[in-house]
Amino acid sequence: SLATDTTINVYDPRSEEEQNLQHFLILDLDRALRTGGIHLAYQPKICLRDNRVIAYEALIRWNHPDYGLIRPDQWIPFAEQVGAIHGVTLWAIERAVQDLPRLEQKAGRPVMVAVNISARDLARSDFHSEAQAILSRYGVTPNNVMLEITETAVMRNADQARQMLEKLSRAGFRIALDDFGTGYSSLSALASFSLDELKIDRSFLTDIPTDAIRQRIFHTAVELGEALDLRIVVEGVETAAVADWLQRYPGLCGQGYYWGRPEPLSIL
Ligand code: C2E
Ligand code: CA
Ligand code: CA
Ligand code: CA
């Protein structure tokens, strides 16, 4: 049953009602992808040194005719569980590379587009070829595309993840480790993955302008990213106070409501 697997952090049904809702949703998934009920919102990643946009992250949005706006956390884990996520990933990659020229127009300069992928995608032995095939249809090269995978997803099956990230990286894709600091990976484990970017989870920013201990913890995360020679993106920057505090790390990048909320391309 859905509830018995405690070793992996997936869907945890809270009520029968909720579970039924998720089943109904997934039945609608293909139609929603085809007919525009599901779309992508884009949130900028900013260079702290000059406030320039370096990338846009695609975040999926589902506007359901019966249930309204459904947050990704409410259905993505279930889609992963029932094996429906891979189609979503390929759809998101396709839509994101289609949108890339217009994102570059908005930014006024070359940018990357980032797409969130799941552990299930890494289990598909030909994912790198599928992804590459989509890009070539739009004349986009993989080095313009950042694939974001959470630390937890990577550590769930580290050998499998290592192999696929290596293939994706050799194909030219950029790889970001998402929600870093929530997945308990060791420095040596991190060093064994083909990574380009470390996204420091937003939980690190709690009380950061005033709490000396938290500042030291944050500093350790930054040093780790630097030791691995990764680009570092600080997630969840909401206020000027936090953005100002971060100025002591001018080499970092940031993302958060302070610089921009995720918005559909039409109103970005
Ligand atoms: P994530 O990849 O870590 O994305 C960041 C989440 O934080 C997004 O939530 C974003 O809207 C939110 N956020 C951005 N800036 C701020 C801020 O300053 N403060 C706060 N409190 N939140 C901020 P969202 O869009 O609800 O997405 C939640 C998660 O769902 C994502 O976390 C990602 O893991 C997953 N997700 C979203 N789109 C996709 C997708 O296309 N495919 C897959 N597999 N997962 C996706
Ligand atoms: Ca992400
Ligand atoms: Ca994240
Ligand atoms: Ca997250």
mmCIF file of C-alpha atoms and ligand atoms in Angstrom:
data_model
loop_
_atom_site.group_PDB
_atom_site.id
_atom_site.type_symbol
_atom_site.label_atom_id
_atom_site.label_comp_id
_atom_site.label_asym_id
_atom_site.label_seq_id
_atom_site.Cartn_x
_atom_site.Cartn_y
_atom_site.Cartn_z
ATOM 1 C CA SER A 1 0.000 0.000 0.000
ATOM 2 C CA LEU A 2 0.995 3.607 -0.338
ATOM 3 C CA ALA A 3 1.610 4.096 3.369
ATOM 4 C CA THR A 4 3.933 1.197 4.163
ATOM 5 C CA ASP A 5 7.195 2.331 2.590
ATOM 6 C CA THR A 6 8.924 4.350 5.258
ATOM 7 C CA THR A 7 12.397 4.248 3.758
ATOM 8 C CA ILE A 8 11.671 6.742 1.005
ATOM 9 C CA ASN A 9 10.186 10.110 1.577
ATOM 10 C CA VAL A 10 7.171 10.041 -0.712
ATOM 11 C CA TYR A 11 3.456 10.520 -0.546
ATOM 12 C CA ASP A 12 2.035 10.020 2.917
ATOM 13 C CA PRO A 13 -1.739 9.794 2.641
ATOM 14 C CA ARG A 14 -3.367 11.788 5.396
ATOM 15 C CA SER A 15 -6.937 10.994 4.579
ATOM 16 C CA GLU A 16 -8.895 8.918 2.132
ATOM 17 C CA GLU A 17 -10.361 12.095 0.750
ATOM 18 C CA GLU A 18 -6.956 13.527 -0.001
ATOM 19 C CA GLN A 19 -5.889 10.279 -1.565
ATOM 20 C CA ASN A 20 -8.938 10.207 -3.829
ATOM 21 C CA LEU A 21 -8.262 13.783 -4.845
ATOM 22 C CA GLN A 22 -4.735 12.837 -5.893
ATOM 23 C CA HIS A 23 -6.075 9.935 -7.974
ATOM 24 C CA PHE A 24 -8.525 12.236 -9.742
ATOM 25 C CA LEU A 25 -5.766 14.726 -10.391
ATOM 26 C CA ILE A 26 -3.461 12.204 -12.003
ATOM 27 C CA LEU A 27 -6.259 11.037 -14.299
ATOM 28 C CA ASP A 28 -6.418 14.638 -15.520
ATOM 29 C CA LEU A 29 -2.667 15.029 -15.848
ATOM 30 C CA ASP A 30 -2.186 14.296 -19.550
ATOM 31 C CA ARG A 31 -5.109 16.455 -20.549
ATOM 32 C CA ALA A 32 -3.879 19.310 -18.365
ATOM 33 C CA LEU A 33 -0.415 19.124 -19.943
ATOM 34 C CA ARG A 34 -1.915 19.202 -23.425
ATOM 35 C CA THR A 35 -4.556 21.868 -22.934
ATOM 36 C CA GLY A 36 -2.784 24.490 -20.847
ATOM 37 C CA GLY A 37 -4.195 23.715 -17.387
ATOM 38 C CA ILE A 38 -0.578 23.142 -16.416
ATOM 39 C CA HIS A 39 1.941 25.852 -17.200
ATOM 40 C CA LEU A 40 5.381 27.012 -16.085
ATOM 41 C CA ALA A 41 6.132 30.037 -13.934
ATOM 42 C CA TYR A 42 9.649 31.467 -14.057
ATOM 43 C CA GLN A 43 11.679 32.848 -11.174
ATOM 44 C CA PRO A 44 15.007 34.641 -11.726
ATOM 45 C CA LYS A 45 18.348 33.661 -10.248
ATOM 46 C CA ILE A 46 20.388 36.782 -9.575
ATOM 47 C CA CYS A 47 24.115 37.482 -9.302
ATOM 48 C CA LEU A 48 24.643 39.311 -6.002
ATOM 49 C CA ARG A 49 27.619 41.269 -7.350
ATOM 50 C CA ASP A 50 25.641 43.141 -10.012
ATOM 51 C CA ASN A 51 22.002 42.101 -9.574
ATOM 52 C CA ARG A 52 21.990 40.610 -13.041
ATOM 53 C CA VAL A 53 19.685 37.737 -13.995
ATOM 54 C CA ILE A 54 21.738 34.666 -14.861
ATOM 55 C CA ALA A 55 18.923 32.127 -15.175
ATOM 56 C CA TYR A 56 15.213 31.514 -14.805
ATOM 57 C CA GLU A 57 13.932 28.492 -12.915
ATOM 58 C CA ALA A 58 10.783 26.878 -14.287
ATOM 59 C CA LEU A 59 8.263 26.042 -11.556
ATOM 60 C CA ILE A 60 5.208 24.076 -12.523
ATOM 61 C CA ARG A 61 1.721 25.467 -11.913
ATOM 62 C CA TRP A 62 -1.569 23.594 -12.192
ATOM 63 C CA ASN A 63 -4.729 25.608 -12.498
ATOM 64 C CA HIS A 64 -7.436 22.966 -12.231
ATOM 65 C CA PRO A 65 -10.989 23.659 -13.429
ATOM 66 C CA ASP A 66 -12.500 22.020 -10.300
ATOM 67 C CA TYR A 67 -9.845 22.402 -7.610
ATOM 68 C CA GLY A 68 -8.276 25.735 -8.523
ATOM 69 C CA LEU A 69 -4.567 26.395 -8.166
ATOM 70 C CA ILE A 70 -2.801 23.285 -6.916
ATOM 71 C CA ARG A 71 0.695 23.699 -5.468
ATOM 72 C CA PRO A 72 3.344 21.323 -6.854
ATOM 73 C CA ASP A 73 3.964 19.888 -3.381
ATOM 74 C CA GLN A 74 0.343 18.685 -3.440
ATOM 75 C CA TRP A 75 0.669 16.482 -6.511
ATOM 76 C CA ILE A 76 4.291 16.064 -7.678
ATOM 77 C CA PRO A 77 5.150 13.501 -4.943
ATOM 78 C CA PHE A 78 2.078 11.497 -5.907
ATOM 79 C CA ALA A 79 2.930 11.698 -9.611
ATOM 80 C CA GLU A 80 6.383 10.359 -8.687
ATOM 81 C CA GLN A 81 4.847 7.539 -6.695
ATOM 82 C CA VAL A 82 2.532 6.335 -9.479
ATOM 83 C CA GLY A 83 5.185 6.669 -12.173
ATOM 84 C CA ALA A 84 3.629 9.661 -13.916
ATOM 85 C CA ILE A 85 6.420 12.159 -13.296
ATOM 86 C CA HIS A 86 8.653 11.358 -16.241
ATOM 87 C CA GLY A 87 6.120 12.686 -18.749
ATOM 88 C CA VAL A 88 5.856 15.848 -16.674
ATOM 89 C CA THR A 89 9.637 16.282 -16.711
ATOM 90 C CA LEU A 90 9.894 15.856 -20.477
ATOM 91 C CA TRP A 91 6.972 18.255 -20.945
ATOM 92 C CA ALA A 92 8.664 20.827 -18.691
ATOM 93 C CA ILE A 93 11.999 20.523 -20.504
ATOM 94 C CA GLU A 94 10.271 21.007 -23.848
ATOM 95 C CA ARG A 95 8.245 23.999 -22.708
ATOM 96 C CA ALA A 96 11.247 25.589 -20.989
ATOM 97 C CA VAL A 97 13.496 25.377 -24.051
ATOM 98 C CA GLN A 98 10.653 26.676 -26.205
ATOM 99 C CA ASP A 99 10.451 29.662 -23.857
ATOM 100 C CA LEU A 100 14.198 30.265 -23.637
ATOM 101 C CA PRO A 101 14.422 32.848 -26.458
ATOM 102 C CA ARG A 102 11.679 34.937 -24.855
ATOM 103 C CA LEU A 103 13.311 34.607 -21.417
ATOM 104 C CA GLU A 104 16.538 35.936 -22.925
ATOM 105 C CA GLN A 105 14.570 38.800 -24.423
ATOM 106 C CA LYS A 106 13.153 39.670 -20.985
ATOM 107 C CA ALA A 107 16.604 39.488 -19.389
ATOM 108 C CA GLY A 108 18.216 41.401 -22.224
ATOM 109 C CA ARG A 109 21.090 38.943 -22.233
ATOM 110 C CA PRO A 110 21.864 35.231 -22.536
ATOM 111 C CA VAL A 111 20.447 33.262 -19.597
ATOM 112 C CA MET A 112 20.028 29.627 -18.672
ATOM 113 C CA VAL A 113 16.736 27.964 -18.001
ATOM 114 C CA ALA A 114 16.481 25.589 -15.031
ATOM 115 C CA VAL A 115 14.087 22.638 -14.864
ATOM 116 C CA ASN A 116 13.351 20.526 -11.788
ATOM 117 C CA ILE A 117 13.764 16.797 -12.274
ATOM 118 C CA SER A 118 12.987 13.898 -9.966
ATOM 119 C CA ALA A 119 14.710 10.749 -8.740
ATOM 120 C CA ARG A 120 12.501 8.749 -11.102
ATOM 121 C CA ASP A 121 14.000 10.527 -14.101
ATOM 122 C CA LEU A 122 17.494 9.485 -13.026
ATOM 123 C CA ALA A 123 16.335 5.866 -13.058
ATOM 124 C CA ARG A 124 15.590 6.026 -16.813
ATOM 125 C CA SER A 125 18.746 4.798 -18.491
ATOM 126 C CA ASP A 126 18.123 6.883 -21.629
ATOM 127 C CA PHE A 127 16.991 10.107 -19.942
ATOM 128 C CA HIS A 128 20.034 12.005 -21.217
ATOM 129 C CA SER A 129 19.229 11.029 -24.834
ATOM 130 C CA GLU A 130 15.546 11.880 -24.447
ATOM 131 C CA ALA A 131 16.401 15.273 -23.016
ATOM 132 C CA GLN A 132 18.997 15.928 -25.696
ATOM 133 C CA ALA A 133 16.525 14.974 -28.447
ATOM 134 C CA ILE A 134 14.025 17.539 -27.156
ATOM 135 C CA LEU A 135 16.642 20.289 -27.126
ATOM 136 C CA SER A 136 17.860 19.559 -30.624
ATOM 137 C CA ARG A 137 14.326 19.990 -31.953
ATOM 138 C CA TYR A 138 14.495 23.590 -30.749
ATOM 139 C CA GLY A 139 18.134 24.214 -31.604
ATOM 140 C CA VAL A 140 19.067 24.714 -27.951
ATOM 141 C CA THR A 141 22.387 23.367 -26.667
ATOM 142 C CA PRO A 142 22.426 21.540 -23.312
ATOM 143 C CA ASN A 143 24.804 24.044 -21.716
ATOM 144 C CA ASN A 144 21.872 26.482 -21.639
ATOM 145 C CA VAL A 145 19.814 24.086 -19.548
ATOM 146 C CA MET A 146 20.271 23.536 -15.815
ATOM 147 C CA LEU A 147 18.644 20.431 -14.344
ATOM 148 C CA GLU A 148 17.809 20.780 -10.635
ATOM 149 C CA ILE A 149 17.639 17.668 -8.485
ATOM 150 C CA THR A 150 17.194 17.671 -4.716
ATOM 151 C CA GLU A 151 19.917 16.403 -2.450
ATOM 152 C CA THR A 152 17.405 13.938 -0.989
ATOM 153 C CA ALA A 153 16.516 12.527 -4.409
ATOM 154 C CA VAL A 154 20.181 12.081 -5.282
ATOM 155 C CA MET A 155 21.017 10.312 -2.035
ATOM 156 C CA ARG A 156 18.019 7.980 -2.336
ATOM 157 C CA ASN A 157 19.930 5.930 -4.897
ATOM 158 C CA ALA A 158 23.350 7.506 -5.031
ATOM 159 C CA ASP A 159 24.952 5.057 -7.481
ATOM 160 C CA GLN A 160 22.156 5.398 -9.983
ATOM 161 C CA ALA A 161 22.130 9.167 -9.590
ATOM 162 C CA ARG A 162 25.897 9.385 -10.020
ATOM 163 C CA GLN A 163 25.724 7.455 -13.294
ATOM 164 C CA MET A 164 22.905 9.490 -14.824
ATOM 165 C CA LEU A 165 24.288 12.847 -13.672
ATOM 166 C CA GLU A 166 27.569 11.854 -15.282
ATOM 167 C CA LYS A 167 25.816 11.065 -18.584
ATOM 168 C CA LEU A 168 23.809 14.307 -18.470
ATOM 169 C CA SER A 169 26.929 16.255 -17.681
ATOM 170 C CA ARG A 170 28.864 14.670 -20.518
ATOM 171 C CA ALA A 171 25.988 15.573 -22.821
ATOM 172 C CA GLY A 172 26.534 19.190 -21.736
ATOM 173 C CA PHE A 173 23.657 19.734 -19.309
ATOM 174 C CA ARG A 174 24.368 21.741 -16.170
ATOM 175 C CA ILE A 175 23.370 20.135 -12.873
ATOM 176 C CA ALA A 176 22.208 21.883 -9.701
ATOM 177 C CA LEU A 177 21.885 20.184 -6.322
ATOM 178 C CA ASP A 178 18.623 21.572 -4.923
ATOM 179 C CA ASP A 179 17.599 22.085 -1.275
ATOM 180 C CA PHE A 180 21.195 21.565 -0.196
ATOM 181 C CA GLY A 181 21.558 21.075 3.553
ATOM 182 C CA THR A 182 18.362 19.068 3.968
ATOM 183 C CA GLY A 183 19.696 15.717 2.731
ATOM 184 C CA TYR A 184 22.660 14.875 4.961
ATOM 185 C CA SER A 185 25.192 14.106 2.255
ATOM 186 C CA SER A 186 28.866 14.020 3.146
ATOM 187 C CA LEU A 187 31.510 16.122 1.467
ATOM 188 C CA SER A 188 33.022 13.038 -0.143
ATOM 189 C CA ALA A 189 29.635 11.905 -1.477
ATOM 190 C CA LEU A 190 29.014 15.370 -2.932
ATOM 191 C CA ALA A 191 32.423 15.400 -4.560
ATOM 192 C CA SER A 192 31.570 12.188 -6.415
ATOM 193 C CA PHE A 193 28.659 13.735 -8.341
ATOM 194 C CA SER A 194 28.937 15.786 -11.537
ATOM 195 C CA LEU A 195 27.572 19.085 -10.233
ATOM 196 C CA ASP A 196 27.757 22.693 -11.383
ATOM 197 C CA GLU A 197 25.617 24.483 -8.830
ATOM 198 C CA LEU A 198 24.688 24.163 -5.176
ATOM 199 C CA LYS A 199 21.378 25.661 -4.061
ATOM 200 C CA ILE A 200 21.514 26.337 -0.350
ATOM 201 C CA ASP A 201 18.113 25.569 1.150
ATOM 202 C CA ARG A 202 16.143 28.536 2.394
ATOM 203 C CA SER A 203 15.999 27.126 5.938
ATOM 204 C CA PHE A 204 19.615 28.352 6.314
ATOM 205 C CA LEU A 205 18.398 31.951 6.129
ATOM 206 C CA THR A 206 16.235 31.892 9.255
ATOM 207 C CA ASP A 207 17.418 34.794 11.487
ATOM 208 C CA ILE A 208 20.578 35.044 9.387
ATOM 209 C CA PRO A 209 21.187 38.810 9.799
ATOM 210 C CA THR A 210 21.242 38.527 13.605
ATOM 211 C CA ASP A 211 22.063 34.968 14.720
ATOM 212 C CA ALA A 212 25.833 34.367 14.946
ATOM 213 C CA ILE A 213 25.558 30.584 15.126
ATOM 214 C CA ARG A 214 23.362 30.455 12.056
ATOM 215 C CA GLN A 215 25.798 32.744 10.289
ATOM 216 C CA ARG A 216 28.601 30.282 10.959
ATOM 217 C CA ILE A 217 26.514 27.364 9.721
ATOM 218 C CA PHE A 218 25.679 29.281 6.561
ATOM 219 C CA HIS A 219 29.360 30.092 6.129
ATOM 220 C CA THR A 220 30.219 26.401 6.345
ATOM 221 C CA ALA A 221 27.717 25.596 3.584
ATOM 222 C CA VAL A 222 29.252 28.308 1.401
ATOM 223 C CA GLU A 223 32.762 27.013 2.056
ATOM 224 C CA LEU A 224 31.653 23.541 1.088
ATOM 225 C CA GLY A 225 30.280 24.784 -2.232
ATOM 226 C CA GLU A 226 33.458 26.738 -2.825
ATOM 227 C CA ALA A 227 35.632 23.728 -1.996
ATOM 228 C CA LEU A 228 33.756 21.817 -4.683
ATOM 229 C CA ASP A 229 34.130 24.755 -7.090
ATOM 230 C CA LEU A 230 30.365 25.061 -7.584
ATOM 231 C CA ARG A 231 28.243 28.068 -8.306
ATOM 232 C CA ILE A 232 26.290 28.805 -5.141
ATOM 233 C CA VAL A 233 22.692 29.988 -5.210
ATOM 234 C CA VAL A 234 21.038 31.033 -1.950
ATOM 235 C CA GLU A 235 17.337 30.129 -2.046
ATOM 236 C CA GLY A 236 14.439 31.947 -0.415
ATOM 237 C CA VAL A 237 15.757 35.498 -0.084
ATOM 238 C CA GLU A 238 12.631 37.421 0.899
ATOM 239 C CA THR A 239 13.751 40.680 2.487
ATOM 240 C CA ALA A 240 16.152 43.566 1.940
ATOM 241 C CA ALA A 241 17.693 42.777 5.334
ATOM 242 C CA VAL A 242 18.724 39.316 4.169
ATOM 243 C CA ALA A 243 19.831 40.545 0.744
ATOM 244 C CA ASP A 244 21.974 43.216 2.435
ATOM 245 C CA TRP A 245 23.509 40.715 4.828
ATOM 246 C CA LEU A 246 24.380 38.469 1.873
ATOM 247 C CA GLN A 247 26.417 41.285 0.319
ATOM 248 C CA ARG A 248 29.351 40.038 2.394
ATOM 249 C CA TYR A 249 29.411 37.153 -0.094
ATOM 250 C CA PRO A 250 29.471 39.040 -3.404
ATOM 251 C CA GLY A 251 30.428 35.917 -5.364
ATOM 252 C CA LEU A 252 27.148 34.179 -4.584
ATOM 253 C CA CYS A 253 23.897 34.141 -6.502
ATOM 254 C CA GLY A 254 20.451 34.423 -4.991
ATOM 255 C CA GLN A 255 16.841 33.636 -5.657
ATOM 256 C CA GLY A 256 13.693 34.623 -3.814
ATOM 257 C CA TYR A 257 10.658 36.831 -3.549
ATOM 258 C CA TYR A 258 12.930 39.819 -2.843
ATOM 259 C CA TRP A 259 14.120 39.799 -6.483
ATOM 260 C CA GLY A 260 11.073 38.233 -8.074
ATOM 261 C CA ARG A 261 8.278 35.764 -7.588
ATOM 262 C CA PRO A 262 7.699 32.944 -10.044
ATOM 263 C CA GLU A 263 5.588 34.404 -12.857
ATOM 264 C CA PRO A 264 4.272 33.079 -16.151
ATOM 265 C CA LEU A 265 6.217 34.332 -19.146
ATOM 266 C CA SER A 266 3.340 36.567 -20.204
ATOM 267 C CA ILE A 267 3.681 38.787 -17.119
ATOM 268 C CA LEU A 268 7.357 38.298 -16.248
HETATM 269 P P1 C2E B 1 12.119 24.070 -5.292
HETATM 270 O O1 C2E B 1 12.666 23.534 -6.582
HETATM 271 O O2 C2E B 1 13.021 24.113 -4.122
HETATM 272 O O3 C2E B 1 11.549 25.492 -5.658
HETATM 273 C C1 C2E B 1 11.546 26.583 -4.768
HETATM 274 C C2 C2E B 1 10.185 26.777 -4.139
HETATM 275 O O4 C2E B 1 10.254 27.871 -3.235
HETATM 276 C C3 C2E B 1 9.097 27.144 -5.142
HETATM 277 O O5 C2E B 1 7.868 26.647 -4.622
HETATM 278 C C4 C2E B 1 9.118 28.666 -5.098
HETATM 279 O O6 C2E B 1 7.896 29.238 -5.524
HETATM 280 C C5 C2E B 1 9.369 28.894 -3.637
HETATM 281 N N1 C2E B 1 10.038 30.176 -3.386
HETATM 282 C C6 C2E B 1 10.790 30.922 -4.222
HETATM 283 N N2 C2E B 1 11.269 32.026 -3.612
HETATM 284 C C7 C2E B 1 10.798 31.982 -2.346
HETATM 285 C C8 C2E B 1 10.939 32.849 -1.202
HETATM 286 O O7 C2E B 1 11.589 33.895 -1.241
HETATM 287 N N3 C2E B 1 10.312 32.469 -0.058
HETATM 288 C C9 C2E B 1 9.581 31.317 0.020
HETATM 289 N N4 C2E B 1 8.995 31.029 1.178
HETATM 290 N N5 C2E B 1 9.429 30.474 -1.024
HETATM 291 C C10 C2E B 1 10.036 30.794 -2.194
HETATM 292 P P2 C2E B 1 6.842 25.891 -5.558
HETATM 293 O O8 C2E B 1 6.787 26.556 -6.905
HETATM 294 O O9 C2E B 1 5.590 25.716 -4.790
HETATM 295 O O10 C2E B 1 7.540 24.480 -5.794
HETATM 296 C C11 C2E B 1 7.736 23.601 -4.733
HETATM 297 C C12 C2E B 1 8.589 22.434 -5.154
HETATM 298 O O11 C2E B 1 7.913 21.645 -6.125
HETATM 299 C C13 C2E B 1 9.887 22.855 -5.826
HETATM 300 O O12 C2E B 1 10.833 23.215 -4.840
HETATM 301 C C14 C2E B 1 10.231 21.599 -6.570
HETATM 302 O O13 C2E B 1 10.870 20.679 -5.718
HETATM 303 C C15 C2E B 1 8.870 21.070 -6.955
HETATM 304 N N6 C2E B 1 8.607 21.404 -8.368
HETATM 305 C C16 C2E B 1 8.176 22.559 -8.908
HETATM 306 N N7 C2E B 1 8.072 22.471 -10.249
HETATM 307 C C17 C2E B 1 8.478 21.218 -10.568
HETATM 308 C C18 C2E B 1 8.611 20.498 -11.805
HETATM 309 O O14 C2E B 1 8.370 20.992 -12.920
HETATM 310 N N8 C2E B 1 9.047 19.192 -11.718
HETATM 311 C C19 C2E B 1 9.353 18.606 -10.511
HETATM 312 N N9 C2E B 1 9.780 17.325 -10.509
HETATM 313 N N10 C2E B 1 9.255 19.259 -9.350
HETATM 314 C C20 C2E B 1 8.815 20.549 -9.372
HETATM 315 CA CA CA B 2 14.444 23.854 -7.758
HETATM 316 CA CA CA B 3 15.081 24.392 -3.580
HETATM 317 CA CA CA B 4 12.079 22.383 -2.234
#
